[in-house]
Amino acid sequence: MHNSTHRLATRAIHAGEPEPRIMGSVTVPIFQSAMFETAGGEGYHDIRYIRLNNTPNHQALHAKLAAMEGAEAGLVAASGMAAITSALLAVLSTGDHLLIQDSLYGGTHDFVTHDLPDFGISYDFIDADDAGSWKGKLKPTTRAIYVEAMSNPLLQVTDLKAAAAFAKENGLVSLIDNTFASPVNFRPAEWGFDLSLHSCTKYLNGHSDIVAGAAIGRKDLVEKVRHKLNHLGGSLDPHACFLLDRGIKTLVVRMKHHNESALTVARFLEGHAAVARVNYPGLDSHPRRRRVEELFDGFSGMLSFEAKGGLKAAERFIERVTIPIKAPSLGGVESLVTQPARTSHSGMNPEDRKLLGISDSLIRVSVGLEATEDLIEDFEQALK
Ligand SMILES: *Cc1c(COP(=O)(O)O)cnc(C)c1O
């Protein structure tokens, strides 16, 4: 049984679970049925059908996701990008204008710059760290402001509080990609955001075995996003719903370890002679340390650092390190390492990368759930 006074760890396990339990089943069974008997719903979106995101597996997840961020409503989607694109298209129409943070997840950046203009939707990039500069970019047609909880791969934390307040003052919808923080470390609804978006592929599922997304927030907006998602067809399969539900049940204990382990690894790296700098929101050296402490309950498992000795040194580290897997993505039980100059940002020319602060020797780490001591011993030998 769940009630709204329960703490996050209890909600993660019990919120959204059907009452009474289905045939006494302790977990929500997988409803592998494309359609359901007609039960008197009025409109198209009430037809019980997997694509319309309303099977028992979807409904259980929707309630759980909402409870995780203390929000009015939740919606699960086939991927993080399905959630992000459906949310933007639900909030914006032809002729509308969007203010959006300049350092963005690559898929979002491409959608905004390549696809939104085809719908007649314009945008301006904003320096999300400089709230004073936003007013000058506001137009009569501006409808929304979009930010990310932490930037990739430098873990910059923009003025999130100001973004939600700016939206309220100017009648805009505020959207945030909360993937890097997870609901454990940051709950956007509590800070006045209208919509929080997730790639559940990352921390929410946490086991690197499905792709999924979520939109969480104001009930009227989540319903609009659901209708858009219903039309676009990006619904999550019931079996993946089951896996995501299972993953979320352990989110709070997993995040606790990610938070603690990454902080220990970040401090180790910061004290190492072969490391030039470490980017991690939990370090005293983080440029927005006060803001980070005010906003977040933990600092996630994501960090990046620059090895002394440029590209060669970074390549040597990645070659020598044995526990982390060299793979993109993040937020799973296994630690992962990437070299942004060679992967996510390889399409950019070196000068543009430098402007963004992404040096050739930058290494991004998703700290997993392995023993922290083993990771540190492994990093130590790789940096020798
Ligand atoms: C991975 C990611 C996405 C995209 O999610 P998918 O599940 O791959 O579609 C969006 N935003 C951020 C911050 C991400 O890390």
Short mmCIF file of C-alpha atoms and ligand atoms in Angstrom, two decimals:
data_model
loop_
_atom_site.label_atom_id
_atom_site.label_comp_id
_atom_site.label_asym_id
_atom_site.label_seq_id
_atom_site.Cartn_x
_atom_site.Cartn_y
_atom_site.Cartn_z
CA MET A 1 0.00 0.00 0.00
CA HIS A 2 1.33 3.44 -0.93
CA ASN A 3 0.40 6.84 0.40
CA SER A 4 1.79 10.21 -0.56
CA THR A 5 3.53 10.79 2.78
CA HIS A 6 5.89 7.90 2.12
CA ARG A 7 9.52 8.60 1.45
CA LEU A 8 11.04 8.16 -2.00
CA ALA A 9 12.46 4.64 -1.41
CA THR A 10 8.99 3.41 -0.35
CA ARG A 11 7.29 5.16 -3.26
CA ALA A 12 9.76 3.62 -5.73
CA ILE A 13 8.58 0.17 -4.67
CA HIS A 14 4.88 0.61 -3.89
CA ALA A 15 3.53 3.63 -5.81
CA GLY A 16 1.41 2.74 -8.84
CA GLU A 17 1.13 -0.95 -8.01
CA PRO A 18 -2.44 -2.13 -8.65
CA GLU A 19 -4.80 -2.40 -5.68
CA PRO A 20 -6.05 -4.97 -5.08
CA ARG A 21 -3.10 -6.98 -6.42
CA ILE A 22 -3.90 -8.82 -9.63
CA MET A 23 -4.64 -12.44 -8.58
CA GLY A 24 -2.48 -11.69 -5.53
CA SER A 25 0.58 -11.21 -7.74
CA VAL A 26 3.32 -9.34 -5.83
CA THR A 27 4.67 -7.80 -9.05
CA VAL A 28 2.58 -6.28 -11.85
CA PRO A 29 2.18 -9.10 -14.42
CA ILE A 30 3.12 -8.39 -18.03
CA PHE A 31 -0.08 -7.72 -19.96
CA GLN A 32 0.97 -9.10 -23.33
CA SER A 33 -2.27 -8.10 -25.03
CA ALA A 34 -2.38 -5.56 -27.85
CA MET A 35 -6.00 -4.58 -27.15
CA PHE A 36 -8.52 -4.90 -24.35
CA GLU A 37 -12.31 -5.35 -24.28
CA THR A 38 -14.27 -2.13 -24.77
CA ALA A 39 -15.09 -0.71 -21.36
CA GLY A 40 -17.14 2.39 -22.13
CA GLY A 41 -14.44 5.07 -22.70
CA GLU A 42 -15.68 8.00 -24.77
CA GLY A 43 -12.85 9.16 -27.05
CA TYR A 44 -10.11 7.76 -29.26
CA HIS A 45 -7.50 8.09 -26.52
CA ASP A 46 -9.65 5.93 -24.19
CA ILE A 47 -9.53 2.86 -26.45
CA ARG A 48 -7.48 0.29 -24.53
CA TYR A 49 -4.58 -0.46 -26.87
CA ILE A 50 -0.81 -0.67 -26.32
CA ARG A 51 -0.04 2.26 -28.62
CA LEU A 52 -2.43 4.46 -26.67
CA ASN A 53 -0.25 4.02 -23.59
CA ASN A 54 -3.02 2.83 -21.30
CA THR A 55 -2.50 -0.87 -20.55
CA PRO A 56 -2.20 -1.86 -16.86
CA ASN A 57 1.61 -1.93 -17.27
CA HIS A 58 1.59 1.67 -18.55
CA GLN A 59 -0.83 2.86 -15.89
CA ALA A 60 1.23 1.39 -13.06
CA LEU A 61 4.36 3.12 -14.40
CA HIS A 62 2.61 6.44 -14.96
CA ALA A 63 1.55 6.60 -11.32
CA LYS A 64 4.97 5.47 -10.11
CA LEU A 65 6.84 8.04 -12.24
CA ALA A 66 4.59 10.85 -10.97
CA ALA A 67 5.13 9.74 -7.37
CA MET A 68 8.91 9.66 -7.87
CA GLU A 69 9.00 13.40 -8.55
CA GLY A 70 6.03 14.46 -6.42
CA ALA A 71 4.29 15.57 -9.63
CA GLU A 72 0.68 15.42 -10.79
CA ALA A 73 1.15 12.97 -13.65
CA GLY A 74 3.62 10.71 -15.44
CA LEU A 75 3.91 9.18 -18.90
CA VAL A 76 6.24 6.50 -20.17
CA ALA A 77 7.59 6.56 -23.75
CA ALA A 78 9.48 4.27 -26.10
CA SER A 79 12.74 6.20 -25.58
CA GLY A 80 14.08 9.37 -24.07
CA MET A 81 13.92 10.96 -27.52
CA ALA A 82 10.27 9.85 -27.94
CA ALA A 83 9.47 11.67 -24.68
CA ILE A 84 11.50 14.79 -25.57
CA THR A 85 10.23 15.15 -29.14
CA SER A 86 6.59 14.47 -28.17
CA ALA A 87 6.82 16.97 -25.32
CA LEU A 88 8.27 19.71 -27.56
CA LEU A 89 5.67 19.07 -30.26
CA ALA A 90 2.89 19.05 -27.66
CA VAL A 91 3.96 22.40 -26.22
CA LEU A 92 4.92 24.19 -29.46
CA SER A 93 2.97 24.82 -32.67
CA THR A 94 3.70 26.54 -35.99
CA GLY A 95 4.79 30.15 -35.40
CA ASP A 96 5.95 29.49 -31.83
CA HIS A 97 9.41 30.24 -30.49
CA LEU A 98 11.52 28.26 -28.01
CA LEU A 99 14.35 29.35 -25.71
CA ILE A 100 16.75 26.46 -25.19
CA GLN A 101 20.04 25.87 -23.38
CA ASP A 102 23.03 25.97 -25.75
CA SER A 103 24.83 22.84 -24.49
CA LEU A 104 22.38 20.00 -25.15
CA TYR A 105 22.14 16.25 -25.44
CA GLY A 106 23.10 15.56 -29.09
CA GLY A 107 19.76 14.04 -30.13
CA THR A 108 17.84 16.98 -28.69
CA HIS A 109 20.21 19.46 -30.35
CA ASP A 110 19.69 17.81 -33.74
CA PHE A 111 15.91 17.65 -33.36
CA VAL A 112 15.67 21.32 -32.39
CA THR A 113 18.02 22.58 -35.09
CA HIS A 114 17.02 20.24 -37.96
CA ASP A 115 13.41 19.21 -37.37
CA LEU A 116 11.62 21.96 -35.44
CA PRO A 117 12.16 24.54 -38.25
CA ASP A 118 10.30 22.14 -40.62
CA PHE A 119 7.27 22.54 -38.34
CA GLY A 120 7.61 26.34 -38.49
CA ILE A 121 8.90 26.46 -34.92
CA SER A 122 11.84 28.80 -34.27
CA TYR A 123 14.34 28.77 -31.41
CA ASP A 124 17.12 30.75 -29.82
CA PHE A 125 19.93 29.26 -27.81
CA ILE A 126 20.45 30.79 -24.38
CA ASP A 127 23.37 30.79 -22.01
CA ALA A 128 21.49 29.00 -19.24
CA ASP A 129 24.10 30.11 -16.71
CA ASP A 130 23.31 33.79 -17.31
CA ALA A 131 19.65 34.38 -16.37
CA GLY A 132 20.06 38.13 -16.99
CA SER A 133 20.58 37.53 -20.71
CA TRP A 134 17.28 35.66 -21.30
CA LYS A 135 14.92 38.62 -21.35
CA GLY A 136 16.63 40.00 -24.44
CA LYS A 137 15.84 36.81 -26.38
CA LEU A 138 12.16 36.76 -25.45
CA LYS A 139 9.69 37.28 -28.36
CA PRO A 140 5.92 37.73 -28.36
CA THR A 141 5.76 34.18 -29.77
CA THR A 142 8.01 32.56 -27.16
CA ARG A 143 6.14 29.68 -25.55
CA ALA A 144 8.69 27.58 -23.67
CA ILE A 145 12.11 27.42 -22.03
CA TYR A 146 14.13 24.18 -22.02
CA VAL A 147 17.15 23.31 -19.86
CA GLU A 148 19.09 20.22 -18.72
CA ALA A 149 19.78 19.34 -15.08
CA MET A 150 23.50 18.78 -15.71
CA SER A 151 25.39 19.25 -18.96
CA ASN A 152 27.24 16.50 -20.77
CA PRO A 153 30.20 15.93 -20.55
CA LEU A 154 31.32 18.86 -18.35
CA LEU A 155 28.64 18.49 -15.63
CA GLN A 156 27.86 22.19 -15.64
CA VAL A 157 24.80 23.11 -13.60
CA THR A 158 22.84 26.03 -14.98
CA ASP A 159 20.51 28.37 -13.09
CA LEU A 160 17.61 25.92 -12.83
CA LYS A 161 15.76 27.91 -10.20
CA ALA A 162 15.85 31.02 -12.39
CA ALA A 163 14.62 29.02 -15.41
CA ALA A 164 11.45 27.88 -13.62
CA ALA A 165 10.87 31.40 -12.24
CA PHE A 166 11.48 33.04 -15.65
CA ALA A 167 8.86 30.73 -17.20
CA LYS A 168 6.29 31.69 -14.56
CA GLU A 169 6.96 35.43 -14.94
CA ASN A 170 6.62 35.31 -18.70
CA GLY A 171 3.85 32.76 -19.16
CA LEU A 172 6.14 30.10 -20.68
CA VAL A 173 6.14 26.35 -20.21
CA SER A 174 9.32 25.22 -18.44
CA LEU A 175 10.86 21.91 -19.49
CA ILE A 176 13.91 20.19 -18.06
CA ASP A 177 15.81 17.08 -19.13
CA ASN A 178 16.37 15.51 -15.70
CA THR A 179 18.13 12.36 -16.93
CA PHE A 180 21.55 13.03 -15.36
CA ALA A 181 20.15 13.91 -11.93
CA SER A 182 17.39 11.27 -11.64
CA PRO A 183 14.38 11.84 -9.37
CA VAL A 184 16.53 10.88 -6.39
CA ASN A 185 18.85 13.87 -6.77
CA PHE A 186 16.45 16.44 -8.25
CA ARG A 187 12.67 16.63 -8.45
CA PRO A 188 11.78 19.43 -10.91
CA ALA A 189 8.11 19.77 -9.85
CA GLU A 190 9.29 20.81 -6.38
CA TRP A 191 11.19 23.69 -8.03
CA GLY A 192 8.27 24.83 -10.17
CA PHE A 193 9.09 23.14 -13.49
CA ASP A 194 6.08 22.22 -15.63
CA LEU A 195 7.57 19.16 -17.36
CA SER A 196 10.48 16.90 -16.49
CA LEU A 197 11.83 14.61 -19.20
CA HIS A 198 13.94 11.50 -18.82
CA SER A 199 15.84 8.98 -20.78
CA CYS A 200 14.79 6.03 -18.55
CA THR A 201 17.42 4.09 -20.51
CA LYS A 202 19.85 5.58 -17.99
CA TYR A 203 19.37 5.77 -14.20
CA LEU A 204 15.63 5.04 -13.94
CA ASN A 205 16.01 1.58 -15.48
CA GLY A 206 19.66 1.32 -14.54
CA HIS A 207 20.53 -2.06 -16.04
CA SER A 208 21.55 -1.18 -19.61
CA ASP A 209 18.95 -3.56 -21.04
CA ILE A 210 16.12 -1.39 -22.41
CA VAL A 211 15.53 1.96 -24.10
CA ALA A 212 12.70 4.01 -22.56
CA GLY A 213 11.69 7.57 -21.73
CA ALA A 214 9.36 9.56 -19.51
CA ALA A 215 7.55 12.88 -19.21
CA ILE A 216 6.51 13.87 -15.69
CA GLY A 217 4.75 17.01 -14.46
CA ARG A 218 1.56 19.06 -14.75
CA LYS A 219 -1.45 16.87 -15.47
CA ASP A 220 -2.82 18.97 -18.36
CA LEU A 221 0.57 19.02 -20.09
CA VAL A 222 1.31 15.32 -19.56
CA GLU A 223 -2.10 14.53 -21.10
CA LYS A 224 -1.20 16.70 -24.12
CA VAL A 225 2.13 14.87 -24.45
CA ARG A 226 0.31 11.52 -24.23
CA HIS A 227 -2.01 12.45 -27.09
CA LYS A 228 0.98 13.54 -29.20
CA LEU A 229 2.81 10.32 -28.33
CA ASN A 230 -0.32 8.29 -29.20
CA HIS A 231 -0.32 9.86 -32.67
CA LEU A 232 3.41 9.53 -33.23
CA GLY A 233 3.40 5.94 -32.01
CA GLY A 234 6.32 5.99 -29.59
CA SER A 235 4.75 3.73 -26.94
CA LEU A 236 6.76 1.41 -24.73
CA ASP A 237 6.17 -2.32 -25.11
CA PRO A 238 4.57 -4.00 -22.02
CA HIS A 239 7.59 -6.22 -21.45
CA ALA A 240 9.90 -3.19 -21.40
CA CYS A 241 7.37 -1.51 -19.05
CA PHE A 242 7.77 -4.47 -16.71
CA LEU A 243 11.58 -4.20 -16.81
CA LEU A 244 11.48 -0.44 -16.21
CA ASP A 245 9.11 -0.90 -13.25
CA ARG A 246 11.52 -3.47 -11.84
CA GLY A 247 14.47 -1.13 -12.36
CA ILE A 248 12.79 1.84 -10.65
CA LYS A 249 12.16 -0.24 -7.51
CA THR A 250 15.91 -0.19 -6.77
CA LEU A 251 16.59 3.37 -7.98
CA VAL A 252 17.03 4.91 -4.55
CA VAL A 253 19.60 2.37 -3.32
CA ARG A 254 21.41 2.46 -6.65
CA MET A 255 21.61 6.27 -6.74
CA LYS A 256 22.95 6.31 -3.20
CA HIS A 257 25.86 4.14 -4.29
CA HIS A 258 26.37 6.04 -7.58
CA ASN A 259 26.46 9.33 -5.64
CA GLU A 260 28.88 8.11 -2.98
CA SER A 261 31.17 6.16 -5.27
CA ALA A 262 31.48 8.91 -7.89
CA LEU A 263 32.32 11.46 -5.20
CA THR A 264 35.08 9.20 -3.85
CA VAL A 265 36.43 8.55 -7.36
CA ALA A 266 36.26 12.28 -8.20
CA ARG A 267 38.24 13.18 -5.07
CA PHE A 268 40.81 10.48 -5.85
CA LEU A 269 41.23 11.81 -9.40
CA GLU A 270 41.45 15.43 -8.22
CA GLY A 271 44.35 14.50 -5.96
CA HIS A 272 46.21 12.54 -8.64
CA ALA A 273 49.36 14.04 -10.19
CA ALA A 274 48.50 12.77 -13.70
CA VAL A 275 45.11 14.50 -13.75
CA ALA A 276 44.77 18.15 -14.84
CA ARG A 277 41.15 18.78 -13.80
CA VAL A 278 38.00 16.96 -12.66
CA ASN A 279 34.42 17.98 -13.43
CA TYR A 280 31.99 16.71 -10.79
CA PRO A 281 29.17 18.67 -9.13
CA GLY A 282 30.00 17.18 -5.72
CA LEU A 283 33.53 18.65 -5.60
CA ASP A 284 34.28 21.90 -3.77
CA SER A 285 36.09 22.98 -6.96
CA HIS A 286 32.87 22.86 -9.04
CA PRO A 287 32.31 26.39 -10.43
CA ARG A 288 28.65 26.43 -9.27
CA ARG A 289 29.16 24.65 -5.99
CA ARG A 290 26.69 26.75 -3.94
CA ARG A 291 23.94 26.37 -6.52
CA VAL A 292 24.54 22.63 -6.77
CA GLU A 293 24.25 22.21 -3.00
CA GLU A 294 21.01 24.17 -2.91
CA LEU A 295 19.38 22.25 -5.76
CA PHE A 296 20.52 18.63 -5.52
CA ASP A 297 20.26 15.88 -2.91
CA GLY A 298 23.17 14.02 -4.54
CA PHE A 299 25.54 14.58 -7.44
CA SER A 300 25.04 11.44 -9.59
CA GLY A 301 27.53 8.94 -10.96
CA MET A 302 28.67 11.10 -13.87
CA LEU A 303 32.07 12.78 -13.91
CA SER A 304 34.67 13.78 -16.45
CA PHE A 305 38.37 14.57 -16.16
CA GLU A 306 41.35 15.71 -18.20
CA ALA A 307 44.45 13.58 -18.14
CA LYS A 308 47.74 15.50 -18.29
CA GLY A 309 49.44 14.86 -21.63
CA GLY A 310 46.62 15.50 -24.12
CA LEU A 311 44.92 13.06 -26.47
CA LYS A 312 47.69 10.44 -26.12
CA ALA A 313 47.37 10.32 -22.33
CA ALA A 314 43.59 9.99 -22.55
CA GLU A 315 43.87 7.19 -25.09
CA ARG A 316 46.42 5.39 -22.93
CA PHE A 317 44.12 5.61 -19.89
CA ILE A 318 41.16 4.24 -21.83
CA GLU A 319 43.30 1.43 -23.24
CA ARG A 320 44.69 0.43 -19.84
CA VAL A 321 41.64 0.67 -17.65
CA THR A 322 40.13 -2.80 -17.15
CA ILE A 323 36.84 -2.58 -15.20
CA PRO A 324 34.87 0.12 -17.07
CA ILE A 325 33.50 -0.85 -20.46
CA LYS A 326 34.35 1.44 -23.37
CA ALA A 327 30.81 2.27 -24.43
CA PRO A 328 28.47 5.22 -24.80
CA SER A 329 25.44 5.87 -22.59
CA LEU A 330 25.38 5.98 -18.79
CA GLY A 331 23.52 5.25 -15.60
CA GLY A 332 23.79 1.46 -15.52
CA VAL A 333 25.28 -0.93 -12.97
CA GLU A 334 28.52 -1.26 -14.96
CA SER A 335 31.00 1.62 -15.15
CA LEU A 336 31.53 3.05 -18.63
CA VAL A 337 34.23 5.31 -20.09
CA THR A 338 34.18 7.42 -23.23
CA GLN A 339 36.40 10.02 -24.83
CA PRO A 340 33.97 12.74 -25.99
CA ALA A 341 36.45 14.15 -28.59
CA ARG A 342 36.43 10.70 -30.23
CA THR A 343 32.77 9.78 -29.70
CA SER A 344 29.85 12.13 -28.88
CA HIS A 345 31.62 15.30 -30.05
CA SER A 346 33.84 13.86 -32.82
CA GLY A 347 31.73 15.52 -35.53
CA MET A 348 32.74 18.95 -34.26
CA ASN A 349 35.98 20.61 -35.31
CA PRO A 350 38.64 20.87 -32.55
CA GLU A 351 38.27 24.69 -32.28
CA ASP A 352 34.52 24.47 -31.60
CA ARG A 353 35.14 21.72 -29.08
CA LYS A 354 37.69 23.90 -27.35
CA LEU A 355 35.19 26.78 -27.17
CA LEU A 356 32.79 24.45 -25.37
CA GLY A 357 35.59 23.40 -23.01
CA ILE A 358 35.81 19.85 -24.35
CA SER A 359 39.52 19.15 -24.67
CA ASP A 360 41.01 16.21 -26.56
CA SER A 361 42.16 14.68 -23.27
CA LEU A 362 38.73 14.77 -21.66
CA ILE A 363 37.50 11.39 -20.38
CA ARG A 364 33.89 10.87 -19.31
CA VAL A 365 33.10 8.24 -16.70
CA SER A 366 29.73 6.79 -15.72
CA VAL A 367 30.57 5.37 -12.30
CA GLY A 368 28.63 2.12 -11.89
CA LEU A 369 27.93 -0.05 -8.87
CA GLU A 370 31.22 -1.95 -8.67
CA ALA A 371 33.24 -1.69 -5.42
CA THR A 372 34.67 1.84 -5.29
CA GLU A 373 38.05 0.51 -4.10
CA ASP A 374 38.33 -1.73 -7.19
CA LEU A 375 37.59 1.21 -9.49
CA ILE A 376 40.17 3.38 -7.77
CA GLU A 377 42.84 0.65 -7.92
CA ASP A 378 42.05 0.18 -11.59
CA PHE A 379 42.22 3.94 -12.33
CA GLU A 380 45.49 4.18 -10.36
CA GLN A 381 47.23 1.52 -12.47
CA ALA A 382 45.80 3.03 -15.69
CA LEU A 383 47.17 6.50 -14.83
CA LYS A 384 50.71 5.26 -13.99
C1 LIG B 1 20.45 9.36 -23.50
C2 LIG B 1 19.89 10.69 -23.31
C3 LIG B 1 18.76 11.12 -24.02
C4 LIG B 1 18.10 10.28 -25.07
O1 LIG B 1 17.50 9.13 -24.54
P1 LIG B 1 17.23 7.79 -25.37
O2 LIG B 1 16.62 6.90 -24.34
O3 LIG B 1 18.54 7.31 -25.91
O4 LIG B 1 16.29 8.14 -26.47
C5 LIG B 1 18.28 12.40 -23.75
N1 LIG B 1 18.85 13.21 -22.85
C6 LIG B 1 19.93 12.82 -22.16
C7 LIG B 1 20.53 13.77 -21.18
C8 LIG B 1 20.49 11.56 -22.35
O5 LIG B 1 21.58 11.21 -21.67
#
